[in-house]
PDB file of C-alpha atoms in Angstrom:
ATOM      1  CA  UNK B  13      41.559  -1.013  55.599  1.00 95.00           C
ATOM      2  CA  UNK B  14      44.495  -1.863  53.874  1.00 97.00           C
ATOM      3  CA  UNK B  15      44.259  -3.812  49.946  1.00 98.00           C
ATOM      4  CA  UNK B  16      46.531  -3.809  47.351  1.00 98.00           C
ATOM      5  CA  UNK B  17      45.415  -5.337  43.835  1.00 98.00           C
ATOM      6  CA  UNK B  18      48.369  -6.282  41.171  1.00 98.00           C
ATOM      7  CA  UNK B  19      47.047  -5.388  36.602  1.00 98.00           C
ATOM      8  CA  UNK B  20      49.304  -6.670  34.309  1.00 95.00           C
ATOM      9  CA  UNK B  21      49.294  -7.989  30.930  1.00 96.00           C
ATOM     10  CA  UNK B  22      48.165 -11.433  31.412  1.00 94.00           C
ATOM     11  CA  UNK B  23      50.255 -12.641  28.489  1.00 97.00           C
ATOM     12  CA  UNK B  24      53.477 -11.633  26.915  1.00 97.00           C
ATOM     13  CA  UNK B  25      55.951 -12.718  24.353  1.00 98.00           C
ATOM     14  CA  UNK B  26      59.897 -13.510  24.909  1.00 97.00           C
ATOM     15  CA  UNK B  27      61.750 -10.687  24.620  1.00 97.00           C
ATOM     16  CA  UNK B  28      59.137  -8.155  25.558  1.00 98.00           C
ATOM     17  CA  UNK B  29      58.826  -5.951  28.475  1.00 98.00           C
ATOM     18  CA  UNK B  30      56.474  -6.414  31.120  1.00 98.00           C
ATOM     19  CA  UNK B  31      54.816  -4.356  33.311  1.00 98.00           C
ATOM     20  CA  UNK B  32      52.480  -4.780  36.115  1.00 98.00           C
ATOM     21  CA  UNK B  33      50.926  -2.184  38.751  1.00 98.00           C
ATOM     22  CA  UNK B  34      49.807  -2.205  42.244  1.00 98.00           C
ATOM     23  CA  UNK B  35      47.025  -0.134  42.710  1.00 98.00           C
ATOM     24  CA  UNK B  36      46.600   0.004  46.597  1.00 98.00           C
ATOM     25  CA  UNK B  37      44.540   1.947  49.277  1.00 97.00           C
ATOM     26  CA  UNK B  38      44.347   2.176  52.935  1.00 97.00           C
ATOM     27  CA  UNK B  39      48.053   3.665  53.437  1.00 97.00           C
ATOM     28  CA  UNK B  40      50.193   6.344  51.358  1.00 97.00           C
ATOM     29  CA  UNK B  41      53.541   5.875  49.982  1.00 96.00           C
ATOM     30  CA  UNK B  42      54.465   9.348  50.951  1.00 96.00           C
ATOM     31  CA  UNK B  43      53.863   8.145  54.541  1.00 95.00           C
ATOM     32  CA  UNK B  44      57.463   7.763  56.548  1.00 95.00           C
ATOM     33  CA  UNK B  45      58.446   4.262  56.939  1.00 93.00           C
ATOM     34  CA  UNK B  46      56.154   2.899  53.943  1.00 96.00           C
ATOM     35  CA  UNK B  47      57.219   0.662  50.998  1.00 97.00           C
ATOM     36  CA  UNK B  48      55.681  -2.013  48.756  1.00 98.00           C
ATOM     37  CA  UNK B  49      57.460  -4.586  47.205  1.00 97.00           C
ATOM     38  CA  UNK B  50      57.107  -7.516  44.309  1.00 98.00           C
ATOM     39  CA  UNK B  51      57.284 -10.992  45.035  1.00 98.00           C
ATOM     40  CA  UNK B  52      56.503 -13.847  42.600  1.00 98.00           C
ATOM     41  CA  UNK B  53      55.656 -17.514  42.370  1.00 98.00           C
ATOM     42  CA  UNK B  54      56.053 -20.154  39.470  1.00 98.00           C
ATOM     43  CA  UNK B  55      53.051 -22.009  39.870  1.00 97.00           C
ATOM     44  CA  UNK B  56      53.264 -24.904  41.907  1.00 95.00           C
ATOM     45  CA  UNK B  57      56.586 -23.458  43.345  1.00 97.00           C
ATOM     46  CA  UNK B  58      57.819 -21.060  45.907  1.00 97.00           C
ATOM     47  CA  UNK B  59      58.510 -17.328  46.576  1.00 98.00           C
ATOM     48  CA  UNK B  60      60.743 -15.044  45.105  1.00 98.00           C
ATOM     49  CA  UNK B  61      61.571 -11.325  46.012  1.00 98.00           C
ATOM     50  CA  UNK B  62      61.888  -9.387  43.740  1.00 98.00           C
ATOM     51  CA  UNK B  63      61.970  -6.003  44.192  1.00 97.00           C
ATOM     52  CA  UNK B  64      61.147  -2.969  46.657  1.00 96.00           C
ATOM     53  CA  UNK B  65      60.642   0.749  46.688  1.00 97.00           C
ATOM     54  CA  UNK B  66      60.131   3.119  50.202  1.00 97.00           C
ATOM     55  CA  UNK B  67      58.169   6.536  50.807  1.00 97.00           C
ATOM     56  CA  UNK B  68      61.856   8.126  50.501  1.00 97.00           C
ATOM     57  CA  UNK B  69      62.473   6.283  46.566  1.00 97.00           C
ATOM     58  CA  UNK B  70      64.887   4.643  47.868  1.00 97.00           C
ATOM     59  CA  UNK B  71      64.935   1.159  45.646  1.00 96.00           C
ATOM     60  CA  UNK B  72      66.417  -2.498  46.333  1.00 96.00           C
ATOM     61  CA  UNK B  73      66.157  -5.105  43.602  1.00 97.00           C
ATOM     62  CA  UNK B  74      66.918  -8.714  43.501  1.00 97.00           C
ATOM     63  CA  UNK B  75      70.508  -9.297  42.045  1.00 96.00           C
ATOM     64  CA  UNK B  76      69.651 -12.488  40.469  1.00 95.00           C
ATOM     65  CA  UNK B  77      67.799 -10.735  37.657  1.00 94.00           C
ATOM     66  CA  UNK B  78      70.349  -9.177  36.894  1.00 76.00           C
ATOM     67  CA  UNK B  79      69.338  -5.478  35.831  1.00 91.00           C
ATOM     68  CA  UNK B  80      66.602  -6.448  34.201  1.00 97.00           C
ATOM     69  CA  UNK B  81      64.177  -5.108  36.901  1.00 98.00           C
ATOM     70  CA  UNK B  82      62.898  -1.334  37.592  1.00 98.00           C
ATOM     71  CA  UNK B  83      60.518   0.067  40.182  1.00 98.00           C
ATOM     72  CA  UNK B  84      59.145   2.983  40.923  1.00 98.00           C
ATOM     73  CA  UNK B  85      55.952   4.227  42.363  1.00 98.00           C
ATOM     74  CA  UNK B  86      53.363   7.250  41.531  1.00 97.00           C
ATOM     75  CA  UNK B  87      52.561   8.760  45.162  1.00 97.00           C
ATOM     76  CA  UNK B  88      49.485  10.646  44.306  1.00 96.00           C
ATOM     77  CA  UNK B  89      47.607   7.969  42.411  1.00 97.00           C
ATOM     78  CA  UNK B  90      48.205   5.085  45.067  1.00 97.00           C
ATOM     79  CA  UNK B  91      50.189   2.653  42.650  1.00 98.00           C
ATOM     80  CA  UNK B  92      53.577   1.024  42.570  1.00 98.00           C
ATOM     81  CA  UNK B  93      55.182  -0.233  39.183  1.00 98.00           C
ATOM     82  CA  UNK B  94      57.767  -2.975  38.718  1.00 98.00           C
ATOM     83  CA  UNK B  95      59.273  -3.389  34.783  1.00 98.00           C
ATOM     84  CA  UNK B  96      60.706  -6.370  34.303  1.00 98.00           C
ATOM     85  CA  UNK B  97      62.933  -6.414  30.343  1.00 98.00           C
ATOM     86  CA  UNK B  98      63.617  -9.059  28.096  1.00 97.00           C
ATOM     87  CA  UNK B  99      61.198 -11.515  29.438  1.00 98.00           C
ATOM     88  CA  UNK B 100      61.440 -15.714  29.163  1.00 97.00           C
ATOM     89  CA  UNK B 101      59.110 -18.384  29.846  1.00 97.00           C
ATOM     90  CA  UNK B 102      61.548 -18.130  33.472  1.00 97.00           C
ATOM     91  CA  UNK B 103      59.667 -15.381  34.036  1.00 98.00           C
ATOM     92  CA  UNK B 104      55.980 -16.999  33.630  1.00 98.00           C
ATOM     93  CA  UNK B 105      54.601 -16.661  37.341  1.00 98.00           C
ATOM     94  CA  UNK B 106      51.978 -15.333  39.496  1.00 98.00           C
ATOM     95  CA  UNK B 107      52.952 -11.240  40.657  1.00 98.00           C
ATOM     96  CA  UNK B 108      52.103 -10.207  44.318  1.00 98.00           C
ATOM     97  CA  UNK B 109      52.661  -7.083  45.679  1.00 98.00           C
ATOM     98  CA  UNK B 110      53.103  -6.804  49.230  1.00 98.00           C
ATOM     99  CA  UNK B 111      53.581  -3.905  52.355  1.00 97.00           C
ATOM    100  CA  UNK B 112      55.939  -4.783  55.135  1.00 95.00           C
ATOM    101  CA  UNK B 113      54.238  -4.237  58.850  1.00 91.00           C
ATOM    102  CA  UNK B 114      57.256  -4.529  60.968  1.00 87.00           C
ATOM    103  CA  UNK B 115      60.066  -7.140  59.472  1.00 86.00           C
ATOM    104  CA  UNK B 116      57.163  -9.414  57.500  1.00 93.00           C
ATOM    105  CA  UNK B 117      55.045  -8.748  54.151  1.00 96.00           C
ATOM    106  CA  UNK B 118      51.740  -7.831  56.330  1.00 96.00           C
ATOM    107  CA  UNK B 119      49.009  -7.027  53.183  1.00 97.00           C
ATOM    108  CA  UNK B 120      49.485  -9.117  49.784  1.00 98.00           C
ATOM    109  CA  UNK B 121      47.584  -8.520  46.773  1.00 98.00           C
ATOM    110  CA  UNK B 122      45.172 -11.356  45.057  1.00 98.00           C
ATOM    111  CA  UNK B 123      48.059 -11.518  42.943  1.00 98.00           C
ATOM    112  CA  UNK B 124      47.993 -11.754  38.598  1.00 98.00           C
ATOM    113  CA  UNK B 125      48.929 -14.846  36.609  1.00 98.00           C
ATOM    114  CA  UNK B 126      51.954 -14.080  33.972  1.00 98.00           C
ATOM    115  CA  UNK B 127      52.655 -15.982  31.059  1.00 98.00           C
ATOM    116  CA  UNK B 128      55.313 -15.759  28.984  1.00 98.00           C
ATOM    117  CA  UNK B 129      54.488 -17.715  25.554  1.00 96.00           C
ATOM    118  CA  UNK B 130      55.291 -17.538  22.150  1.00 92.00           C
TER     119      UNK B 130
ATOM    120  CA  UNK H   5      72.503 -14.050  49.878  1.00 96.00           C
ATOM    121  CA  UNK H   6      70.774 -16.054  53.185  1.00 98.00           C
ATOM    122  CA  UNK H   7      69.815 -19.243  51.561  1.00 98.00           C
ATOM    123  CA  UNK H   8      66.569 -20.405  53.893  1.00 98.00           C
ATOM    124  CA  UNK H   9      66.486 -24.417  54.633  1.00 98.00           C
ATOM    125  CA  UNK H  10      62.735 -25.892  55.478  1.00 98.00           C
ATOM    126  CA  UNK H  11      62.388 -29.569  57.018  1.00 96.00           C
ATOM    127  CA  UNK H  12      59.194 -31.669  55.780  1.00 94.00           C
ATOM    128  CA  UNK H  13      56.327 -32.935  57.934  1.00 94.00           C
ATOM    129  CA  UNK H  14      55.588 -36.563  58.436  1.00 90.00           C
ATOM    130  CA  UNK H  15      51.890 -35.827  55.859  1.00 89.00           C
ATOM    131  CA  UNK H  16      49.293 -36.552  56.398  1.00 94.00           C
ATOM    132  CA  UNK H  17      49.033 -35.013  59.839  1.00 95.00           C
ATOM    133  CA  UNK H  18      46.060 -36.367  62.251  1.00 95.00           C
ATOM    134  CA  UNK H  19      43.623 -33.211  63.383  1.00 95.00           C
ATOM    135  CA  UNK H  20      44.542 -32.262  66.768  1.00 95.00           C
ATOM    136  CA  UNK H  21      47.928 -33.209  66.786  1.00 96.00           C
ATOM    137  CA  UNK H  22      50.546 -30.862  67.124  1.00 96.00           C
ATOM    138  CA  UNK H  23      53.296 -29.939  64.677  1.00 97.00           C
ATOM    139  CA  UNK H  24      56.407 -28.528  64.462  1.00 97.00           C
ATOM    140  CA  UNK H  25      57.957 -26.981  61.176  1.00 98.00           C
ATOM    141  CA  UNK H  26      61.979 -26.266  61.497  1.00 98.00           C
ATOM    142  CA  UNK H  27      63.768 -23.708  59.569  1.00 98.00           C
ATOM    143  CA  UNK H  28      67.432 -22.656  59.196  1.00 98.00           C
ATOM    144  CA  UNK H  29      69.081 -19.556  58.035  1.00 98.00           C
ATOM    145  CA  UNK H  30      72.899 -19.813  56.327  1.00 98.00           C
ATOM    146  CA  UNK H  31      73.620 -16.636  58.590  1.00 98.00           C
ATOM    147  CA  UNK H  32      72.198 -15.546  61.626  1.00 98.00           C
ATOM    148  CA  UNK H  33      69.323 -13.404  61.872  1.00 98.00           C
ATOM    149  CA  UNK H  34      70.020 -11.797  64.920  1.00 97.00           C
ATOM    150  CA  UNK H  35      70.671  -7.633  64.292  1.00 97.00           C
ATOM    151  CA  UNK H  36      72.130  -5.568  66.705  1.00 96.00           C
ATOM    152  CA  UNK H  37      68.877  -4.238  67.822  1.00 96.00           C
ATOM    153  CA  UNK H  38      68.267  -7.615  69.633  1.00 96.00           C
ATOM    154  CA  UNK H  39      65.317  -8.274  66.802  1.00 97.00           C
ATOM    155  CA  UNK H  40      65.732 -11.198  64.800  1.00 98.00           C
ATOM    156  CA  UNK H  41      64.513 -11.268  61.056  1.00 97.00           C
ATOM    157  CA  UNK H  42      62.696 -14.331  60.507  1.00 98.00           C
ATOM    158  CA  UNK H  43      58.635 -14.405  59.329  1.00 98.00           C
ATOM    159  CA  UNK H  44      56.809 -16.924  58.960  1.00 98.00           C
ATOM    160  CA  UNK H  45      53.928 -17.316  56.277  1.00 98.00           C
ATOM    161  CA  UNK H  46      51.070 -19.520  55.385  1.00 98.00           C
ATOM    162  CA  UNK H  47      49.913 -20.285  51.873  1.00 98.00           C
ATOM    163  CA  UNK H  48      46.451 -21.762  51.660  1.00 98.00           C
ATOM    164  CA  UNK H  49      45.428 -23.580  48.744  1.00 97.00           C
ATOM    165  CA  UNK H  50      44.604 -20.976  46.064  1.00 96.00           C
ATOM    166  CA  UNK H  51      45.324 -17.589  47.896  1.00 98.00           C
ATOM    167  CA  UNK H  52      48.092 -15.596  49.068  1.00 98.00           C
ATOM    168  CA  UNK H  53      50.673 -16.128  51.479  1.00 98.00           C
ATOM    169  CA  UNK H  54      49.467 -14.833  55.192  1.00 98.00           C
ATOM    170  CA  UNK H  55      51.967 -13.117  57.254  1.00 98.00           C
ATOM    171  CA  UNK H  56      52.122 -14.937  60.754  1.00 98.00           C
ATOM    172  CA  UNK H  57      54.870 -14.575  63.051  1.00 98.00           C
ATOM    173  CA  UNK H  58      57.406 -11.844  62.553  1.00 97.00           C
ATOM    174  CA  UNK H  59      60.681 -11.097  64.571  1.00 97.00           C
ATOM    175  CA  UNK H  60      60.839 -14.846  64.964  1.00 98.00           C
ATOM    176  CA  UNK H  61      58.430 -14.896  67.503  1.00 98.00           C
ATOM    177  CA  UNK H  62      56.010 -12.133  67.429  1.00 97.00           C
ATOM    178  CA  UNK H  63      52.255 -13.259  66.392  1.00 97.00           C
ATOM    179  CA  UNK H  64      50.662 -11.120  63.337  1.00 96.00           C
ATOM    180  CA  UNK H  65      47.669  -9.504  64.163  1.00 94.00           C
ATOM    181  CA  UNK H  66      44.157 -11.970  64.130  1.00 95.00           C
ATOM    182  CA  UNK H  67      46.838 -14.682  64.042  1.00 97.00           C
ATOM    183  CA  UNK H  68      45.430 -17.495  66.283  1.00 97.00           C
ATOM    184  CA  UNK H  69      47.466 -18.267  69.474  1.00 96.00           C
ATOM    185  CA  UNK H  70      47.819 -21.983  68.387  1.00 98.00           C
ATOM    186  CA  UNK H  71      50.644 -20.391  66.263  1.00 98.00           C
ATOM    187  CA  UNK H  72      53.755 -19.672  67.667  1.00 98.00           C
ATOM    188  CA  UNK H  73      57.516 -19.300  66.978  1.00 98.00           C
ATOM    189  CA  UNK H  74      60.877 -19.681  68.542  1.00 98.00           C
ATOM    190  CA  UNK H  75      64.311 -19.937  67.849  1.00 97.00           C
ATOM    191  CA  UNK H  76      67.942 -18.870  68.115  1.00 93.00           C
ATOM    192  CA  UNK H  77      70.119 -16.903  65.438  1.00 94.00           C
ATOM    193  CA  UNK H  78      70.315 -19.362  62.933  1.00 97.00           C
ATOM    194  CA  UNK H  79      67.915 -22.353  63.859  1.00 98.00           C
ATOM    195  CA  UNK H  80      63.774 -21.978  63.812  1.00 98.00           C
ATOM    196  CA  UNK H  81      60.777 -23.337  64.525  1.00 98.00           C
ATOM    197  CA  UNK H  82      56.835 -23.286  64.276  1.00 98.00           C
ATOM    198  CA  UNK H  83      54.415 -24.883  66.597  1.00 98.00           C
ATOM    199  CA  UNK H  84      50.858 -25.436  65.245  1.00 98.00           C
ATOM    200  CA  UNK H  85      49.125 -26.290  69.047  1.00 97.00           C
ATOM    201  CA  UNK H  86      46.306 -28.831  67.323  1.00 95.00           C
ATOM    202  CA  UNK H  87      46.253 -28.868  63.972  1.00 97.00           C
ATOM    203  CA  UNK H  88      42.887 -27.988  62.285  1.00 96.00           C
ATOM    204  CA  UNK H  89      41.373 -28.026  58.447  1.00 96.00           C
ATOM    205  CA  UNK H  90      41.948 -24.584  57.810  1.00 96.00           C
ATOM    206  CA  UNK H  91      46.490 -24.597  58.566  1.00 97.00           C
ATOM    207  CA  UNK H  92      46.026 -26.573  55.982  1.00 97.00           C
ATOM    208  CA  UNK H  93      48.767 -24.711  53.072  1.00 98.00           C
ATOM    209  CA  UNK H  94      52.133 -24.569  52.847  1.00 98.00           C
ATOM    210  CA  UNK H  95      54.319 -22.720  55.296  1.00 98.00           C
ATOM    211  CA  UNK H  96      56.944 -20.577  54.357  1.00 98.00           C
ATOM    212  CA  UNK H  97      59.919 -18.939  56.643  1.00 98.00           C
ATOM    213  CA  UNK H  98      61.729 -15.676  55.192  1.00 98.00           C
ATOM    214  CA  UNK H  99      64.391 -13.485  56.526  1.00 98.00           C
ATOM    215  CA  UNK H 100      64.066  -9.907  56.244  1.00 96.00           C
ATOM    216  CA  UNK H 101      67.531  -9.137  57.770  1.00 96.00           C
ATOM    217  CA  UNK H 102      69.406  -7.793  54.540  1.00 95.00           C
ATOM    218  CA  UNK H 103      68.189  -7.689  50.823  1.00 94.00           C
ATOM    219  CA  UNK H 104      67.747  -9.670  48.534  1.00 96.00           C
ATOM    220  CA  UNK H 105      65.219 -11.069  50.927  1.00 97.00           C
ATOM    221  CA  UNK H 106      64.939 -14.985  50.685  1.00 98.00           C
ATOM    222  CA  UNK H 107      62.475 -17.968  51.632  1.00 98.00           C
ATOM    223  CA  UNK H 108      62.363 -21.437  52.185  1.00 98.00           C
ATOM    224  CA  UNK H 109      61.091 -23.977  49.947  1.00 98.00           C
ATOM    225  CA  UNK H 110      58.033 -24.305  51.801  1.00 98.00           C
ATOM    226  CA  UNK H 111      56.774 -27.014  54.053  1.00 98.00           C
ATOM    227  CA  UNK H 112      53.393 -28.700  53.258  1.00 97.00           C
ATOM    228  CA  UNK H 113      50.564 -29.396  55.738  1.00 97.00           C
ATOM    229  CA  UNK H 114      48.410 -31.859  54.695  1.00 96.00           C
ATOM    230  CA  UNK H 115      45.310 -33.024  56.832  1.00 95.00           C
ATOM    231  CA  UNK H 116      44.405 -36.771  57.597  1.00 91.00           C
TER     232      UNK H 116
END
């Protein structure tokens, strides 16, 4: 059975750095084929891509944030890590992670609520 | 990047009726392995989205057969055969034919 489960910091101020986890089970990252990726949604809004890392590291990252993103995954402990610097209140948002089955994101997380505040 | 263009249902929609939700895709889809990248997702109130079709037309597994999709390269759509209480959500379509990965705005279902 596949779950994945997002932690982060729940709230943050501008500037900071945040960083959230994906603790998952029911599939390995060091598996051929596998990868996890970060989505988000502004509440009340849609879906946004963010970011996504493969069994081989290989990494893809939304443009639009321009550099301010960085993934990266620990194989042995079942997690996947997206950094995201210099937060705004922009970046206030619920965090899914996700695993692809075929071309779609098959397995999301419950997802954690971001807030960005000073 | 693929910008991803929803139309809106005619809410609220009458159980039992069917609907159909249209997407289109700036760029085709299509890949040269004859697959073409477009998902579609459902977002229930309060939970996460729900992968349903993939490859424009392939049903996700435990995905009822009420559900399907169709299509060309550019131009999609998904049929809900008799609408009942629990499509209600928002729907989604995403392309996963080259990064950054992109989705509609979302089309709401709303139940009479």
């Amino acid at each position: 059975q596949v779950t994945l489960k997002e932690s982060g910091p729940g709230i943050l101020q501008p500037s900071q750095t945040l960083s959230l986890t994906c603790t998952f089970s029911g599939f390995s990252l060091s598996t051929y084929g596998m990868g996890v990726g970060w989505i988000r949604q502004p509440s009340g809004k849609g879906l946004e891509w963010l970011a996504n890392i493969w069994w081989d590291d290989d990494k893809y990252y939304n443009p639009s944030l321009k550099n301010r993103l960085t993934i990266s995954k620990d194989t042995s402990n079942n997690q996947a890590f997206l950094k995201i610097t210099n937060v705004d209140t922009a970046d206030t948002a619920t965090y899914y992670c996700a695993r692809p089955v075929d071309s779609g994101w098959g397995y999301w997380g419950q997802g954690v609520m971001v807030t960005v505040s000073s | 990047d693929i910008v991803m263009t929803q139309g809106a249902l005619p809410n609220p929609v009458p159980s039992g009726e069917s609907v159909s939700i249209t997407c289109r895709s700036s760029k085709s889809l299509l890949y040269s392995d004859g697959k073409t990248y477009l998902n579609w997702y459902l977002q229930r109130p309060g939970q996460s989205p729900q992968l349903l079709i993939y490859w424009m037309s392939t049903r996700a597994s435990g995905v009822s057969d009420r559900f399907s999709g169709s299509g060309s390269g550019t131009d999609f759509t998904l049929k809900i055969s008799g609408v009942e209480a629990e499509d209600v959500g928002v729907y989604y379509c995403q392309q996963g034919l080259e990064f950054p990965y992109t989705f509609g705005a979302g089309t709401k279902l709303e139940l009479k």
